[in-house]
mmCIF file of N, CA and C in Angstrom:
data_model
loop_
_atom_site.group_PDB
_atom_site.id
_atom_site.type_symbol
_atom_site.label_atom_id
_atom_site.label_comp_id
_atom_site.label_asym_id
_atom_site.label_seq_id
_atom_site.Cartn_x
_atom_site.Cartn_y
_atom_site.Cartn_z
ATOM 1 N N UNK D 276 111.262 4.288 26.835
ATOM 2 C CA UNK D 276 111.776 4.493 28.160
ATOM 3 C C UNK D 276 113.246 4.883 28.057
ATOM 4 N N UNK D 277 113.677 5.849 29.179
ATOM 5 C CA UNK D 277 115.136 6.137 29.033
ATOM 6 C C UNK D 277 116.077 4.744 30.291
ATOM 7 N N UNK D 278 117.080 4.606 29.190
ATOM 8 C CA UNK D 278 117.847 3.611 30.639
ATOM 9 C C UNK D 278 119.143 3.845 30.588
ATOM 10 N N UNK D 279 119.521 3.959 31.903
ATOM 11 C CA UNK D 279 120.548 4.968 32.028
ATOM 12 C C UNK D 279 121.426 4.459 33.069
ATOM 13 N N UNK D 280 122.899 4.891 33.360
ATOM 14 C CA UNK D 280 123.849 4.360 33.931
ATOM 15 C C UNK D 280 124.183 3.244 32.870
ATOM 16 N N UNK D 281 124.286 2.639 32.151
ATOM 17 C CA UNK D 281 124.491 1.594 31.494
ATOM 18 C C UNK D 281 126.236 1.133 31.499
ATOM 19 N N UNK D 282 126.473 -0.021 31.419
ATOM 20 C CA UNK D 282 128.073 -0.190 31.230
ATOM 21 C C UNK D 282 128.318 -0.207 29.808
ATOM 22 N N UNK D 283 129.784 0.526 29.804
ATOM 23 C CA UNK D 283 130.050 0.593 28.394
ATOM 24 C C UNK D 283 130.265 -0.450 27.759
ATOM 25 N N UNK D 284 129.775 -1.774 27.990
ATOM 26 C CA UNK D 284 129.766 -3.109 27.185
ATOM 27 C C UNK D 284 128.727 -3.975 27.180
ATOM 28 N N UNK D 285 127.962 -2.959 27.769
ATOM 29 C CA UNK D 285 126.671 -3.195 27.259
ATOM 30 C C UNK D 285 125.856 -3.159 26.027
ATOM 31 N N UNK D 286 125.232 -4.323 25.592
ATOM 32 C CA UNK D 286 124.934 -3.987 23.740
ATOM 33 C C UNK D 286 123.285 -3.669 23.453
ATOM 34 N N UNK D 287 123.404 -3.420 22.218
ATOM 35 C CA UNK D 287 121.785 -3.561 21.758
ATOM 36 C C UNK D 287 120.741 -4.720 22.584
ATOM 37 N N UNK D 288 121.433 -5.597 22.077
ATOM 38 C CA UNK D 288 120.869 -7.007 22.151
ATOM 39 C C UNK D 288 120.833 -7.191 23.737
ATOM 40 N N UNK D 289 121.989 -6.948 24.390
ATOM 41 C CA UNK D 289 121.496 -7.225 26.339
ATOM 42 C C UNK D 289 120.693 -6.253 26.647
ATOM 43 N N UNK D 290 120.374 -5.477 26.109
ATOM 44 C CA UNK D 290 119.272 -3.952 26.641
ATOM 45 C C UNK D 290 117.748 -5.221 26.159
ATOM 46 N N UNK D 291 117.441 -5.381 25.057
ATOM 47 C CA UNK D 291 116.764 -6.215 24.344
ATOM 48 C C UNK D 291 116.281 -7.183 25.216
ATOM 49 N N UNK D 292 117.366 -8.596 25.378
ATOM 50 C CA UNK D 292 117.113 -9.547 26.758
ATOM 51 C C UNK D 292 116.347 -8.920 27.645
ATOM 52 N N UNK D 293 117.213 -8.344 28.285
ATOM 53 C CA UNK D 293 116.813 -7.601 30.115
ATOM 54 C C UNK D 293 115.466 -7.402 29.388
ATOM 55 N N UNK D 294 114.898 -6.533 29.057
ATOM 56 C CA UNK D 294 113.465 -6.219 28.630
ATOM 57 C C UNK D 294 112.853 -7.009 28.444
ATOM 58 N N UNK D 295 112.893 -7.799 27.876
ATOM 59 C CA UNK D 295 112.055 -8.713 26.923
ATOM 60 C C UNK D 295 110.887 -9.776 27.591
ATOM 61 N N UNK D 296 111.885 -9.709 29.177
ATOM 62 C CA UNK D 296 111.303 -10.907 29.755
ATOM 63 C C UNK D 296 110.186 -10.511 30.904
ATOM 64 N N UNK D 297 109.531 -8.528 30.143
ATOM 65 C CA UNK D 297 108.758 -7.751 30.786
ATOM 66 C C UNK D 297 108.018 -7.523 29.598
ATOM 67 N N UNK D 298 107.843 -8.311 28.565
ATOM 68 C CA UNK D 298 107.233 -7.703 27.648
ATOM 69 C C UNK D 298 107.812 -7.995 26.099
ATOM 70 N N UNK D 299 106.795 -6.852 25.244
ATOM 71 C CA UNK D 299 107.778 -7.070 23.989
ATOM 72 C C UNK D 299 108.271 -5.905 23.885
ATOM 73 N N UNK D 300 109.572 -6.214 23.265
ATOM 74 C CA UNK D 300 110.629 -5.184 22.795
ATOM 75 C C UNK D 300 110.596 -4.346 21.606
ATOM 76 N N UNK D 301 109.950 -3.163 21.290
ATOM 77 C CA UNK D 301 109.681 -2.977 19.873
ATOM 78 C C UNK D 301 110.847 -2.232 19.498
ATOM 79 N N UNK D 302 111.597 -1.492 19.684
ATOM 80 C CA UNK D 302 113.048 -1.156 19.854
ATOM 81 C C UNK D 302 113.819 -0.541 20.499
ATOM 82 N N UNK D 303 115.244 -1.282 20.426
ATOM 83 C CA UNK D 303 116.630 -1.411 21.427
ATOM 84 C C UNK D 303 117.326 -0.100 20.765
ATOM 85 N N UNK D 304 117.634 1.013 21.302
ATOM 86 C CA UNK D 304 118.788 2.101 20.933
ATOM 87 C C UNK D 304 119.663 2.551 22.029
ATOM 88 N N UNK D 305 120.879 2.584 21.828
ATOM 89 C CA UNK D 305 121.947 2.398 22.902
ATOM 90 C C UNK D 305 123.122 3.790 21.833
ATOM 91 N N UNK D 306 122.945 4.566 22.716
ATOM 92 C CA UNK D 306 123.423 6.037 22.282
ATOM 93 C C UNK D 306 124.909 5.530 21.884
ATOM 94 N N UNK D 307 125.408 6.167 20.854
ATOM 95 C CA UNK D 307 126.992 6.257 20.848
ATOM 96 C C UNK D 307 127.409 7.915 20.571
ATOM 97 N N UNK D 308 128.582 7.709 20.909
ATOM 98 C CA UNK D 308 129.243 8.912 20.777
ATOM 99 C C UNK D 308 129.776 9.242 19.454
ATOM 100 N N UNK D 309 129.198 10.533 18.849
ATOM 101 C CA UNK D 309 129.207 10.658 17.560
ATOM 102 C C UNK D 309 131.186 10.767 16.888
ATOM 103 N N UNK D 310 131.826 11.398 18.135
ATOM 104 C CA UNK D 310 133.425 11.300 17.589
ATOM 105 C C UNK D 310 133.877 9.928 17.453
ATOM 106 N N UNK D 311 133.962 9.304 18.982
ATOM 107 C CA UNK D 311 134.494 8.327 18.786
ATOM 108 C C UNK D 311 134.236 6.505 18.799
ATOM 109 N N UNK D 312 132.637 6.883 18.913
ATOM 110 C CA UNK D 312 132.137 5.412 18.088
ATOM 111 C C UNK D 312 131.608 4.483 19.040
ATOM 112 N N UNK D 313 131.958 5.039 20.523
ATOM 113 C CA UNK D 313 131.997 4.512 21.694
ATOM 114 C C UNK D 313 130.262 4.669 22.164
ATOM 115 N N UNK D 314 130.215 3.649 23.064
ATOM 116 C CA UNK D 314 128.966 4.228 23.677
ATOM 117 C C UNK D 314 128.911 4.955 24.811
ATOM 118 N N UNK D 315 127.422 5.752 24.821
ATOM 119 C CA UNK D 315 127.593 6.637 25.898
ATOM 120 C C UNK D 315 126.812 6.580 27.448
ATOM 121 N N UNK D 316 126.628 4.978 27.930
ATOM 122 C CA UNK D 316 126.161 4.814 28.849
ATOM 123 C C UNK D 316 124.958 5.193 29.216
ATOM 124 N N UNK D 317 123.853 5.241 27.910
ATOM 125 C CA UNK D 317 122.653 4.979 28.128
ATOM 126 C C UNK D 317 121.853 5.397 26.829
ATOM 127 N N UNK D 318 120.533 4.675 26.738
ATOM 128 C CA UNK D 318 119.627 4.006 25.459
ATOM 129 C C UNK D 318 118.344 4.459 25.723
ATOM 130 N N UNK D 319 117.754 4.044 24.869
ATOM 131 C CA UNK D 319 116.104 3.943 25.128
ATOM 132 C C UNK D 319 115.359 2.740 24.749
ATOM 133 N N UNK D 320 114.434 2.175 25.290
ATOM 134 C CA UNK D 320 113.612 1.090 24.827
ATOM 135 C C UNK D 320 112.427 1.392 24.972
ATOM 136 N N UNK D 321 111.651 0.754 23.601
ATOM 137 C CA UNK D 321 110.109 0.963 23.197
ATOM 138 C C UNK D 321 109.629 0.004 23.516
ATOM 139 N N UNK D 322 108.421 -0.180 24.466
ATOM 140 C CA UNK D 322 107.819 -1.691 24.555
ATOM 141 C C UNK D 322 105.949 -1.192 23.849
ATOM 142 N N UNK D 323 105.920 -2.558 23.530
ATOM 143 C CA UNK D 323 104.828 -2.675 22.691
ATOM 144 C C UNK D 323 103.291 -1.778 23.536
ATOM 145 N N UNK D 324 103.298 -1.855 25.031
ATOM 146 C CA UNK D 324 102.125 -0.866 25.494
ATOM 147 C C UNK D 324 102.836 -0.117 26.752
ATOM 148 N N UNK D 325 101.838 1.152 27.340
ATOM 149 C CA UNK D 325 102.132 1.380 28.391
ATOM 150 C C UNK D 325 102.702 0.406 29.285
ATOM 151 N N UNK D 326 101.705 -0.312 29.536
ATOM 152 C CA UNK D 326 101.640 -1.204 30.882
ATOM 153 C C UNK D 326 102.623 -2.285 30.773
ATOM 154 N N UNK D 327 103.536 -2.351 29.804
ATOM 155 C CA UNK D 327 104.645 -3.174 29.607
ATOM 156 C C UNK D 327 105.668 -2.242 30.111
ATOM 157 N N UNK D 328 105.711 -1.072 29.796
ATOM 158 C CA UNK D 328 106.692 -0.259 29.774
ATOM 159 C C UNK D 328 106.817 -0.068 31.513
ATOM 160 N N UNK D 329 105.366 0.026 31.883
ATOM 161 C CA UNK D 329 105.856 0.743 33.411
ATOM 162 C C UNK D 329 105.876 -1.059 34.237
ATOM 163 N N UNK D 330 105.329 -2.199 33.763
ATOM 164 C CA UNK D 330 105.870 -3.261 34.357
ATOM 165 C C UNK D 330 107.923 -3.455 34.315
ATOM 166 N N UNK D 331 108.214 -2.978 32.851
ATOM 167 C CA UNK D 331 109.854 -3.123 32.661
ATOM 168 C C UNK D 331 110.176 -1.758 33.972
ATOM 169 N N UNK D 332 109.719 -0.606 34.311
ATOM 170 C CA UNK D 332 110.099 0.079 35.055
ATOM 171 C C UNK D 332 110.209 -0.105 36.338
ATOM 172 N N UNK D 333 108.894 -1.000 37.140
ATOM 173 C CA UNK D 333 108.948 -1.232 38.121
ATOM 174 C C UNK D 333 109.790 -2.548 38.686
ATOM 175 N N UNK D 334 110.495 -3.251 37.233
ATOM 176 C CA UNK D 334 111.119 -4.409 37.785
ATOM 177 C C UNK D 334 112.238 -4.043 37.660
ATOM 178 N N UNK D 335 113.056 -3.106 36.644
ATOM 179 C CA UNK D 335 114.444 -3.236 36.906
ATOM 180 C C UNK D 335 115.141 -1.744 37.073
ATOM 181 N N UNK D 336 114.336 -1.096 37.370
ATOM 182 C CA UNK D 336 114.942 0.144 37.611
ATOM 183 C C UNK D 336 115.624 -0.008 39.207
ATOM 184 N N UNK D 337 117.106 0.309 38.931
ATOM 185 C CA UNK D 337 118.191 -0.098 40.143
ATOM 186 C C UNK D 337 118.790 -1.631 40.163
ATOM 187 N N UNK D 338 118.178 -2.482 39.170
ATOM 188 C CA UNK D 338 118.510 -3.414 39.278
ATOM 189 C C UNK D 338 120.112 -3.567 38.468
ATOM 190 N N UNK D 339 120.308 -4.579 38.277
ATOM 191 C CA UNK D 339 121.897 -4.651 38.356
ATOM 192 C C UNK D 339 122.196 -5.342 37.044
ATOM 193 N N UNK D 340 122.817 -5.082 35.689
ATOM 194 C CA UNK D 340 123.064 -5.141 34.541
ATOM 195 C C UNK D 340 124.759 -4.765 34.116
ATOM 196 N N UNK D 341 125.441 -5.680 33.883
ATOM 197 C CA UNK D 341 126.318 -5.828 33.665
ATOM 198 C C UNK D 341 127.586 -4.731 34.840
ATOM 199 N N UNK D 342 127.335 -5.121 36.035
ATOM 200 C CA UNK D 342 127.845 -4.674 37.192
ATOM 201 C C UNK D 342 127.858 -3.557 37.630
ATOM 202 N N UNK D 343 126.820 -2.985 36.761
ATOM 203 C CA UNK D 343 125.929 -1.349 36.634
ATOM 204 C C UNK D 343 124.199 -1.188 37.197
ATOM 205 N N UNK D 344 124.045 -0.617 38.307
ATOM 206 C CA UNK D 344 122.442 -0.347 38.412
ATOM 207 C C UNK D 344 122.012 0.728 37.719
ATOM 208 N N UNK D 345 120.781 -0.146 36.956
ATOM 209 C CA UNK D 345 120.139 0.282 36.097
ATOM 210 C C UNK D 345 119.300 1.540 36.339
ATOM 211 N N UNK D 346 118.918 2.882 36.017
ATOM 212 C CA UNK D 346 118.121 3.965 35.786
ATOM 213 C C UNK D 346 116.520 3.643 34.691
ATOM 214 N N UNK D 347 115.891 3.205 35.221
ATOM 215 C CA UNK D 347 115.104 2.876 33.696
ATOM 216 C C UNK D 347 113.799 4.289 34.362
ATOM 217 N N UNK D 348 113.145 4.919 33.595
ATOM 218 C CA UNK D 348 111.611 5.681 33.812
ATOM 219 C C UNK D 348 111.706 6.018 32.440
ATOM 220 N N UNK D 349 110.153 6.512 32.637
ATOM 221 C CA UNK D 349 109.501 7.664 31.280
ATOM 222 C C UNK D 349 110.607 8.420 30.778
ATOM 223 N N UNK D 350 110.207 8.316 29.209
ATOM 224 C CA UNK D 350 111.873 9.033 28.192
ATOM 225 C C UNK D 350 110.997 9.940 28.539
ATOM 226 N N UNK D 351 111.531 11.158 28.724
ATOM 227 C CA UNK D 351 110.846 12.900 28.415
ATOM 228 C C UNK D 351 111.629 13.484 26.988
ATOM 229 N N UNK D 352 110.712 14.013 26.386
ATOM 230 C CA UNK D 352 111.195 14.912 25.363
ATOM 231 C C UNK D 352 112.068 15.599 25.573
ATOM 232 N N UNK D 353 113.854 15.158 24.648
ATOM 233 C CA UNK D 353 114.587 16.299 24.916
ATOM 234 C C UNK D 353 113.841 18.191 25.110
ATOM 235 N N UNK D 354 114.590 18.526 25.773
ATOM 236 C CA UNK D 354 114.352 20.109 26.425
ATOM 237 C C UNK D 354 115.754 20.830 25.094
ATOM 238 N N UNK D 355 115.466 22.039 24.545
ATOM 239 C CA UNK D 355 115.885 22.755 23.643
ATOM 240 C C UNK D 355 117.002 23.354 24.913
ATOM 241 N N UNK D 356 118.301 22.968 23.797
ATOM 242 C CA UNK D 356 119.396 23.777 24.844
ATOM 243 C C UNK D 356 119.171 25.107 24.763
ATOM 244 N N UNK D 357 119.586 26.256 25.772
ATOM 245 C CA UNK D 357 119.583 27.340 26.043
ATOM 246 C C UNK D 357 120.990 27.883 24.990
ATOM 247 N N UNK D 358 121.177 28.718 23.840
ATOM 248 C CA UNK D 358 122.193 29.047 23.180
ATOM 249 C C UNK D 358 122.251 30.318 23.092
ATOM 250 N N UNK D 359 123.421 30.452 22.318
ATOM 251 C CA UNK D 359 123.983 32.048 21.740
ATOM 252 C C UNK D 359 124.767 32.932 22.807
ATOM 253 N N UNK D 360 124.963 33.883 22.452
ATOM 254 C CA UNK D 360 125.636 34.877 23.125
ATOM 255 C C UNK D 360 126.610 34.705 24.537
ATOM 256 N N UNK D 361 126.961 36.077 25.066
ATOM 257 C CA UNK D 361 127.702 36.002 26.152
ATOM 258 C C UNK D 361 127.037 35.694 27.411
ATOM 259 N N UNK D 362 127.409 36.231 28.366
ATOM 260 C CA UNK D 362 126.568 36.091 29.845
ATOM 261 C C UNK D 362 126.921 34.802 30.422
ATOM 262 N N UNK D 363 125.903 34.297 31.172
ATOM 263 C CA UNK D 363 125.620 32.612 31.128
ATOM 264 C C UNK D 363 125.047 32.006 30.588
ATOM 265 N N UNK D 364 124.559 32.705 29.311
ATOM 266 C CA UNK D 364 122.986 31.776 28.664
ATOM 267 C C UNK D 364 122.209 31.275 29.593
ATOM 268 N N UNK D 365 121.599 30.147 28.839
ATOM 269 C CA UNK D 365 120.271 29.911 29.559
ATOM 270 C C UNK D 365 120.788 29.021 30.904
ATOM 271 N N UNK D 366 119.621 28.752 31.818
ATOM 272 C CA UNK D 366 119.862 27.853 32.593
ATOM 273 C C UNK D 366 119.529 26.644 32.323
ATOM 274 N N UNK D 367 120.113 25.570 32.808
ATOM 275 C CA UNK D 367 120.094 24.153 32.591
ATOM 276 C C UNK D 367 119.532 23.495 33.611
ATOM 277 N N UNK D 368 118.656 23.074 33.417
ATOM 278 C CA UNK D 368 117.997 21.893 34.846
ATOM 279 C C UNK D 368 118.375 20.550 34.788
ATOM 280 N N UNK D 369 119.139 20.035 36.113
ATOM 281 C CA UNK D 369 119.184 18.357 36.144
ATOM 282 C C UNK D 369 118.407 18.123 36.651
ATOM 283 N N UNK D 370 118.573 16.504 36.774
ATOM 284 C CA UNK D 370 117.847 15.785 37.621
ATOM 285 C C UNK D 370 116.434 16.090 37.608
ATOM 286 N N UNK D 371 115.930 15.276 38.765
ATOM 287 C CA UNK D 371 114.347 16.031 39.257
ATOM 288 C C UNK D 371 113.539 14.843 38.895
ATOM 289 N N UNK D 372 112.235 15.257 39.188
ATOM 290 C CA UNK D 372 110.738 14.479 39.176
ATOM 291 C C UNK D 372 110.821 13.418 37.999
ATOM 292 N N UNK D 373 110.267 11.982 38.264
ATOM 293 C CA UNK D 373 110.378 10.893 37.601
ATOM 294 C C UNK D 373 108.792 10.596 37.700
ATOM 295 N N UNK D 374 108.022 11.663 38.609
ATOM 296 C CA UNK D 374 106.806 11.690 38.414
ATOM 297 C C UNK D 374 106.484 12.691 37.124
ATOM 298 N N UNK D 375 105.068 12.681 36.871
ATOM 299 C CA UNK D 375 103.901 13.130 35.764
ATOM 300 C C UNK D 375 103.631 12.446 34.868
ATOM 301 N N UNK D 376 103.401 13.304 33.611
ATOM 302 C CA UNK D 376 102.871 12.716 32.603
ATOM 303 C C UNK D 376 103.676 11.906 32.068
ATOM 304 N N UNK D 377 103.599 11.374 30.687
ATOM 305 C CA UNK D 377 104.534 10.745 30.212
ATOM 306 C C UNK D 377 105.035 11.497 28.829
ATOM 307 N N UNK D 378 104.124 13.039 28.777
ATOM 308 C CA UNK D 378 104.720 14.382 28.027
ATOM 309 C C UNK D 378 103.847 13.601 26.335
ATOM 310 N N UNK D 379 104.519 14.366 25.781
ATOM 311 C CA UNK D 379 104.289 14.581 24.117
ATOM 312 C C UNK D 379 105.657 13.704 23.034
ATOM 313 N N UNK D 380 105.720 13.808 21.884
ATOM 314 C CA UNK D 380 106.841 13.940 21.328
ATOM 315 C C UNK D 380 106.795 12.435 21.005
ATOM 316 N N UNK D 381 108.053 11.438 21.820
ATOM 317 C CA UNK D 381 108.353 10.523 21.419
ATOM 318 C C UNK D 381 107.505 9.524 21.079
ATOM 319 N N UNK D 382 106.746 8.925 22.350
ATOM 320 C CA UNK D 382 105.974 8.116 21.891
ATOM 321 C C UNK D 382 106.404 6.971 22.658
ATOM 322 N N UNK D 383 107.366 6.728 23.442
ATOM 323 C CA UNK D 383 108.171 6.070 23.912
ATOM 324 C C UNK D 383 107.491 5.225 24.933
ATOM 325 N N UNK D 384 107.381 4.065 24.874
ATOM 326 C CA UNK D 384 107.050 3.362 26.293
ATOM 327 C C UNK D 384 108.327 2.902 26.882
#
């Protein structure tokens, strides 16, 4: 699952907690920033089945984690940036649908 908005003092281990008590936690990753070491306000967590994953979704997504509401849904497979040349390159899509599948790739509950 992707979880997102996170406070920057937020750790492995409180991503871990918060979850845990929806399930089991099979693993806690909490992005950092590759320059400066820092984190970057949001992770992913693996829970042991679907139905753990969308129980952790339906309980704390918006809920409130270290004076931050929480973003939690389905991780989607990064999307290949648009590169090269002049112009505008490719276009970039935000946001959007937290509905469908739950896609290919990760594996992610």
């Amino acid at each position: 699952m992707f979880v997102g908005n996170l406070s920057f003092n937020t750790t492995e281990n409180d991503l871990q907690d918060a979850f845990a008590a929806h399930g089991t936690v099979v693993e806690a990753n909490l992005l950092m920033d590759r320059v400066t070491g820092k984190p970057r306000g949001f992770g992913f967590i693996t829970m042991s089945t679907p139905e753990e994953a969308q129980k952790a979704i339906d309980s704390l997504n918006g809920t409130e984690l270290d004076g931050r509401a929480l973003t939690v849904n389905i991780a989607r497979p990064r999307e290949e940036r648009a590169g090269g040349g002049g112009g505008g390159g490719g276009r970039r899509e935000y946001g959007g649908g937290r509905g469908g599948g739950s896609g290919g790739g990760r594996n992610r509950y």
